XYZ file of C-alpha atoms in Angstrom:
474
model
C 0.000 0.000 0.000
C 1.460 3.347 -1.019
C 1.972 6.269 1.292
C -1.067 7.954 -0.248
C -3.251 5.273 1.281
C -1.455 5.059 4.616
C -4.392 5.833 6.825
C -2.761 6.916 10.056
C -0.027 8.976 8.411
C -2.368 10.897 6.207
C -5.014 11.386 8.802
C -2.546 12.947 11.243
C -0.237 15.065 9.115
C -0.737 18.749 9.601
C 0.631 19.314 6.130
C -1.685 16.855 4.416
C -2.120 17.649 0.778
C -5.858 18.270 0.825
C -8.042 16.919 -1.941
C -7.217 13.874 -4.010
C -9.630 12.742 -6.678
C -9.438 9.625 -8.779
C -8.722 10.150 -12.480
C -11.842 11.104 -14.371
C -13.872 12.141 -11.339
C -14.562 15.597 -9.974
C -12.929 17.323 -7.040
C -14.996 18.800 -4.227
C -16.168 22.318 -4.936
C -16.256 25.036 -2.350
C -19.631 26.216 -3.614
C -19.363 29.544 -1.858
C -22.409 31.639 -2.619
C -24.145 28.730 -4.326
C -27.861 28.925 -5.000
C -28.098 25.667 -3.032
C -27.199 27.358 0.260
C -30.848 27.742 1.271
C -32.479 25.200 3.552
C -35.324 25.166 1.008
C -33.185 23.506 -1.675
C -35.317 21.044 -3.604
C -34.275 17.504 -2.739
C -34.555 14.504 -5.034
C -37.280 12.047 -4.080
C -39.050 9.121 -5.719
C -41.836 6.680 -5.021
C -41.343 4.143 -2.273
C -41.867 0.515 -3.225
C -40.646 -2.953 -2.273
C -37.778 -2.487 -4.718
C -37.177 1.114 -3.666
C -37.811 1.175 0.095
C -36.059 4.506 0.655
C -37.982 6.228 -2.109
C -35.033 7.504 -4.103
C -35.278 9.174 -7.486
C -33.676 6.518 -9.751
C -32.382 9.183 -12.139
C -31.029 11.623 -9.583
C -27.261 11.667 -9.143
C -25.507 11.365 -5.833
C -22.243 12.805 -4.562
C -20.060 10.831 -2.170
C -16.876 11.828 -0.363
C -14.476 9.206 0.988
C -11.576 9.743 3.385
C -8.349 8.709 1.681
C -6.466 6.867 4.421
C -5.336 3.417 5.451
C -8.480 1.735 4.166
C -7.795 3.208 0.760
C -10.607 4.183 -1.591
C -10.838 1.192 -3.940
C -13.741 -0.251 -1.980
C -15.737 2.826 -3.020
C -14.551 3.084 -6.613
C -14.272 -0.621 -7.449
C -16.993 -2.202 -5.308
C -19.669 0.051 -3.814
C -20.203 2.416 -6.739
C -20.434 -0.374 -9.351
C -22.879 -2.254 -7.106
C -24.938 0.888 -6.617
C -24.992 1.538 -10.374
C -25.894 -2.081 -11.099
C -29.185 -1.455 -9.315
C -29.547 2.218 -10.248
C -27.878 2.580 -13.686
C -29.359 6.031 -14.385
C -27.974 7.597 -11.205
C -24.585 9.219 -11.748
C -22.215 8.884 -8.801
C -19.865 11.838 -8.366
C -16.919 10.689 -6.277
C -14.169 12.587 -4.468
C -11.513 11.610 -1.947
C -10.034 13.882 0.677
C -7.529 13.796 3.506
C -8.893 17.015 5.062
C -12.515 16.229 5.837
C -13.474 19.163 8.062
C -11.600 21.731 5.985
C -13.363 20.741 2.794
C -16.750 19.470 3.970
C -17.737 21.658 6.926
C -18.187 24.831 4.827
C -20.452 22.903 2.493
C -22.516 21.531 5.355
C -22.910 25.046 6.717
C -23.955 26.422 3.331
C -26.568 23.721 2.765
C -24.699 22.334 -0.241
C -23.296 19.165 1.272
C -22.350 15.959 -0.533
C -25.011 13.279 -0.125
C -22.836 10.671 1.649
C -19.717 11.505 3.628
C -16.970 9.405 5.239
C -16.014 11.434 8.319
C -12.542 10.307 9.392
C -8.916 11.359 9.796
C -7.072 13.934 11.871
C -9.272 16.612 10.328
C -12.400 14.771 11.408
C -15.533 16.826 11.982
C -17.161 17.000 15.408
C -20.034 14.648 14.653
C -21.945 15.524 17.800
C -22.006 19.131 16.624
C -23.141 18.001 13.166
C -26.071 16.130 14.714
C -26.924 19.105 16.918
C -26.960 21.405 13.882
C -29.385 19.119 12.038
C -26.832 18.438 9.309
C -26.945 14.619 9.510
C -29.922 12.715 8.145
C -31.899 10.395 10.424
C -31.078 6.847 9.281
C -34.067 5.121 10.873
C -35.556 4.313 7.477
C -32.229 2.930 6.227
C -31.911 0.456 9.092
C -35.574 -0.547 8.732
C -35.195 -1.153 4.993
C -34.665 -4.694 3.682
C -31.102 -5.837 3.110
C -30.058 -5.809 -0.522
C -28.891 -9.409 -0.530
C -29.709 -11.073 2.793
C -33.237 -12.257 2.255
C -35.822 -11.787 4.952
C -33.787 -9.377 7.065
C -33.743 -5.639 7.503
C -30.438 -3.829 7.242
C -30.317 -3.521 11.041
C -30.877 -7.257 11.478
C -27.815 -8.067 9.361
C -25.402 -6.135 11.582
C -23.291 -7.127 14.587
C -24.787 -6.280 17.991
C -24.291 -2.648 18.954
C -23.574 -1.415 15.423
C -26.685 0.753 15.175
C -26.279 1.996 18.743
C -22.789 3.274 18.068
C -24.182 5.751 15.567
C -27.180 6.682 17.720
C -27.555 10.088 19.343
C -30.402 10.708 21.784
C -32.336 7.734 20.525
C -31.968 8.290 16.775
C -29.374 6.765 14.424
C -27.390 9.259 12.386
C -24.247 7.364 11.405
C -23.089 4.049 10.007
C -19.922 2.974 11.796
C -18.846 0.568 9.101
C -15.452 -0.940 9.834
C -15.449 -3.455 12.681
C -12.197 -3.119 14.551
C -10.641 -5.477 17.076
C -8.260 -3.743 19.484
C -5.317 -5.347 21.217
C -1.538 -5.659 21.406
C 0.130 -6.416 18.077
C 3.430 -8.228 17.677
C 5.569 -10.194 15.212
C 4.674 -13.851 15.717
C 7.858 -14.998 13.971
C 10.017 -12.917 16.322
C 8.198 -14.261 19.366
C 8.414 -17.854 18.128
C 12.136 -17.451 17.423
C 12.777 -16.225 20.981
C 10.289 -18.645 22.556
C 8.439 -15.726 24.140
C 5.119 -16.891 25.582
C 2.089 -14.636 25.195
C 1.171 -13.386 28.691
C -2.272 -13.193 30.260
C -1.369 -11.715 33.672
C 0.285 -8.365 34.330
C 3.176 -10.018 36.162
C 3.892 -12.237 33.175
C 3.482 -9.253 30.842
C 6.028 -7.080 32.647
C 8.395 -10.050 33.027
C 8.262 -10.514 29.257
C 8.852 -6.802 28.730
C 12.023 -7.164 30.819
C 13.226 -10.023 28.578
C 12.497 -8.026 25.455
C 14.320 -5.002 26.840
C 17.321 -7.198 27.639
C 17.302 -8.317 24.004
C 17.816 -4.700 22.918
C 14.280 -4.174 21.637
C 11.878 -1.464 22.793
C 9.286 -3.610 24.583
C 6.196 -1.458 24.092
C 5.534 1.783 22.282
C 3.187 4.037 20.367
C 3.580 7.364 18.569
C 3.057 10.364 20.810
C 2.942 12.919 18.001
C -0.280 11.755 16.408
C -1.448 8.433 17.860
C -1.761 9.110 21.574
C -5.341 7.900 21.416
C -3.901 4.393 20.981
C -2.650 4.760 24.551
C -5.988 6.161 25.699
C -7.578 3.003 24.262
C -5.116 0.816 26.186
C -5.845 2.562 29.490
C -9.610 2.470 28.940
C -9.538 -1.198 27.935
C -7.636 -2.127 31.080
C -10.008 -0.041 33.200
C -13.004 -1.864 31.707
C -11.423 -5.252 32.330
C -10.760 -4.284 35.938
C -14.207 -2.849 36.634
C -16.470 -3.890 33.679
C -17.682 -1.719 30.827
C -19.803 0.264 33.286
C -16.613 2.203 34.058
C -16.568 3.438 30.453
C -20.309 4.096 30.373
C -19.929 6.356 33.410
C -17.114 8.206 31.651
C -19.223 8.647 28.505
C -22.143 9.887 30.586
C -19.924 12.503 32.265
C -20.779 11.061 35.678
C -18.953 12.930 38.475
C -16.080 10.818 39.767
C -16.009 8.540 36.729
C -12.393 9.349 35.882
C -11.238 9.005 39.501
C -12.809 5.549 39.761
C -10.373 3.057 41.274
C -10.425 0.949 38.105
C -9.234 3.894 36.012
C -6.560 4.743 38.543
C -5.281 1.138 38.651
C -5.169 0.980 34.860
C -3.370 4.319 34.599
C -0.874 3.281 37.282
C -0.081 0.019 35.486
C 0.461 1.673 32.099
C 2.336 4.581 33.661
C 4.851 2.081 35.063
C 5.250 0.520 31.626
C 6.025 3.973 30.294
C 8.615 4.668 32.971
C 10.432 1.351 32.567
C 10.004 0.322 28.966
C 9.260 3.350 26.789
C 11.514 5.021 24.260
C 11.161 8.755 25.081
C 11.992 9.733 21.497
C 8.743 8.137 20.347
C 6.824 11.020 21.929
C 7.765 13.074 18.886
C 7.248 10.367 16.260
C 4.245 9.747 13.999
C 2.453 6.439 13.958
C 4.026 5.086 10.768
C 7.507 5.825 12.075
C 6.917 3.682 15.165
C 5.073 1.059 13.124
C 8.018 0.855 10.735
C 10.313 0.285 13.716
C 8.077 -2.598 14.732
C 8.342 -4.041 11.213
C 12.113 -3.860 11.704
C 11.828 -5.709 15.057
C 12.909 -2.639 16.992
C 9.555 -2.474 18.828
C 7.830 -5.572 20.218
C 4.306 -4.684 21.340
C 2.179 -2.013 19.689
C -1.372 -1.118 20.822
C -3.640 -0.704 17.839
C -6.727 -1.791 15.967
C -7.035 -4.454 13.315
C -6.459 -1.964 10.500
C -2.727 -2.088 11.335
C -1.789 -5.013 9.114
C -3.295 -3.437 6.017
C -1.890 -0.026 6.831
C 1.647 -1.451 6.995
C 1.317 -3.812 4.027
C 3.906 -1.988 1.927
C 6.423 -1.886 4.799
C 6.030 -5.396 6.194
C 8.988 -7.652 5.339
C 8.707 -11.370 4.607
C 10.043 -12.246 8.056
C 7.249 -10.412 9.847
C 3.871 -11.965 10.625
C 1.291 -9.843 12.411
C -0.514 -11.372 15.371
C -2.666 -9.867 18.115
C -3.233 -10.638 21.775
C -5.821 -9.339 24.234
C -4.626 -6.830 26.824
C -3.500 -8.830 29.879
C -5.319 -8.715 33.206
C -4.019 -5.915 35.406
C -5.113 -7.366 38.751
C -5.975 -10.805 40.070
C -9.513 -9.566 40.704
C -10.332 -8.094 37.280
C -14.080 -8.370 36.708
C -13.561 -9.404 33.052
C -11.265 -12.302 32.064
C -7.909 -11.890 30.376
C -9.492 -13.029 27.103
C -12.002 -10.136 27.099
C -11.662 -7.978 23.993
C -12.565 -4.443 23.029
C -14.063 -4.539 19.546
C -16.131 -1.797 18.035
C -17.512 -0.334 14.875
C -15.627 2.648 13.540
C -15.212 4.839 10.462
C -18.233 7.140 10.398
C -20.321 7.328 7.227
C -23.426 9.504 7.127
C -25.961 11.032 4.778
C -26.201 14.804 4.843
C -29.667 16.086 5.776
C -29.425 19.185 3.590
C -27.849 17.768 0.470
C -29.539 17.524 -2.912
C -30.196 13.801 -2.533
C -30.055 12.546 1.074
C -32.184 9.509 0.266
C -29.706 8.616 -2.462
C -26.933 8.932 0.118
C -28.802 6.488 2.347
C -29.263 4.090 -0.572
C -25.508 4.173 -1.148
C -25.069 3.228 2.507
C -27.550 0.369 2.020
C -25.328 -0.828 -0.816
C -22.279 -0.707 1.458
C -24.175 -2.755 4.043
C -24.903 -5.573 1.613
C -23.088 -8.862 2.226
C -21.395 -8.674 -1.172
C -19.992 -5.190 -0.580
C -18.894 -6.075 2.947
C -17.026 -9.173 1.813
C -15.196 -7.281 -0.919
C -14.324 -4.521 1.572
C -12.720 -7.114 3.852
C -10.740 -8.622 0.969
C -9.460 -5.191 -0.100
C -8.709 -3.693 3.308
C -8.059 -6.681 5.599
C -10.687 -5.129 7.861
C -13.949 -6.629 9.019
C -17.249 -4.800 8.675
C -20.349 -4.557 10.842
C -22.200 -6.878 8.461
C -22.332 -10.036 10.563
C -20.737 -13.110 9.016
C -19.890 -11.409 5.733
C -16.363 -12.841 5.751
C -17.209 -16.279 7.142
C -15.326 -19.069 5.403
C -13.041 -16.693 3.560
C -9.261 -17.066 3.735
C -7.908 -13.897 5.300
C -4.543 -12.525 6.361
C -2.555 -13.760 9.393
C -3.219 -10.611 11.421
C -6.935 -10.576 10.805
C -7.098 -14.326 11.445
C -5.376 -13.710 14.776
C -7.879 -10.957 15.617
C -10.766 -13.262 14.728
C -9.281 -15.970 16.951
C -9.081 -13.482 19.823
C -12.740 -12.603 19.269
C -13.635 -16.278 19.355
C -11.738 -16.801 22.616
C -13.450 -13.784 24.139
C -16.877 -15.315 23.552
C -19.441 -13.146 25.301
C -16.746 -10.947 26.832
C -16.537 -8.530 23.911
C -17.224 -4.927 24.864
C -17.745 -1.861 22.703
C -15.489 0.559 24.541
C -16.131 4.269 24.879
C -17.830 7.010 22.900
C -16.610 10.229 24.519
C -13.965 10.627 21.825
C -16.647 11.125 19.156
C -19.191 12.834 21.400
C -16.927 15.434 23.006
C -13.903 16.628 21.076
C -12.566 18.686 24.003
C -12.525 15.598 26.196
C -10.889 13.564 23.442
C -8.142 16.169 23.032
C -7.563 16.269 26.792
C -7.304 12.477 27.008
C -4.627 12.330 24.320
C -2.452 14.882 26.066
C -2.972 13.248 29.464
C -1.998 9.844 28.061
C 1.235 11.258 26.657
C 2.035 12.906 29.982
C 1.391 9.652 31.822
C 3.366 7.390 29.524
C 6.253 9.458 28.208
C 6.747 12.094 30.905
C 6.503 10.070 34.089
C 3.072 11.379 34.970
C 1.441 9.623 37.893
C -1.920 7.902 37.797
C -3.592 10.301 40.232
C -2.606 13.270 38.069
C -3.996 11.527 34.997
C -7.292 10.832 36.755
C -7.586 14.332 38.235
C -6.766 15.990 34.906
C -9.392 13.978 33.071
C -11.987 14.408 35.814
C -11.589 18.179 35.569
C -11.844 18.062 31.779
C -14.943 15.864 31.990
C -16.765 18.096 34.421
C -15.855 21.181 32.388
C -17.645 19.583 29.451
C -20.553 18.575 31.699
C -21.011 22.171 32.876
C -20.676 23.730 29.433
C -24.248 24.406 28.314
C -23.093 25.092 24.741
C -22.096 21.423 24.308
C -24.853 18.974 23.408
C -24.841 16.045 25.844
C -25.429 12.399 24.970
C -26.074 9.368 27.128
C -25.600 5.616 26.826
C -27.054 2.818 28.878
């Protein structure tokens, strides 16, 4: 995979190159002063029927915008659009790719001239909670109630993994499709571990003992990139906190409950990871970007790397023949963790939504229905080495070593698979604060109490800010 499709590099670079469009397709237009800026813009509609449950105009075109990152864009150009046009041949799809989503899309949302379907991702991601509050995202209730394109007898919602619809739900209504199903854990080179006879740990004592062995071998035992991937460390801390005290710990954090961040489970998790930072970190990695640290792992200079199951595909071009990705669950921190060592954080990610004030929002929803077909989901997995929220779409298909390992971890987890947290998409200020606090804890010797107090203050500042729309989860 070329650097232009390296998801985490492109989504974090401050100097990203902006718009990239495939040959023969149009770039995004600024549309300043467009006649479409009025909320009264005429929107394309058609007649609802069994074959057209969303009531789209079969001849109306749609405009889609895809984030150009680690998942690439071929799934849109080579799979989803052809499938959409197979059913709706008279509907022209105008496609654009961007690495700067907010910079290019937000002005169009505000002017009422938005693309019909948008992939909201990357370092320049838009605050989706604010988009929902502003009425700029279309309600997807009718999409999820519509019949699946190719799974007979089921609605779109009924074809998805548990929790998929809920992850895009705000105050009881669904506004987003979180499409890519990501398994989170600790990634390592299986061939390196086999060569050194390093056993995969399940307890914290065994984990730190292994880190000592790895350090003695001249390899950085555990790392992440502080410059643009500090949320990987936030995920590690939150996962450990949930395993110590159950997912309720994360629900309380999402719900801005007073004292949620100073919960003993969060403090224990922060203390454990803070010690790893003090003893086993490479301080220079604070200033590195994700691909720089990931390349070091491919060179066997870093052993464990906390990440999601997109990692293998993202590093495809840099992975040598002697490297085989594998993933393990985060080890138990205490002997009394409420969830077992095999428990896994897996969640839907990559936001896709239909714009409420575009020319053809129903067409945008129909494009999403196409993406949520079993055929499209399977091809997405083949292209990206990433699962989707379409349940069982990749069953029986030969997949890569890393994704196979992630699937095995899911299988071992059984019922102990938890969604994780939502504050990072609900409250950007809290997300920003968590990234900085994680870096302070891990790379700068910050103590667990300081981490908890800092985040508690940030959480309650958001809670008391009446200008911020609040969301709840149960």
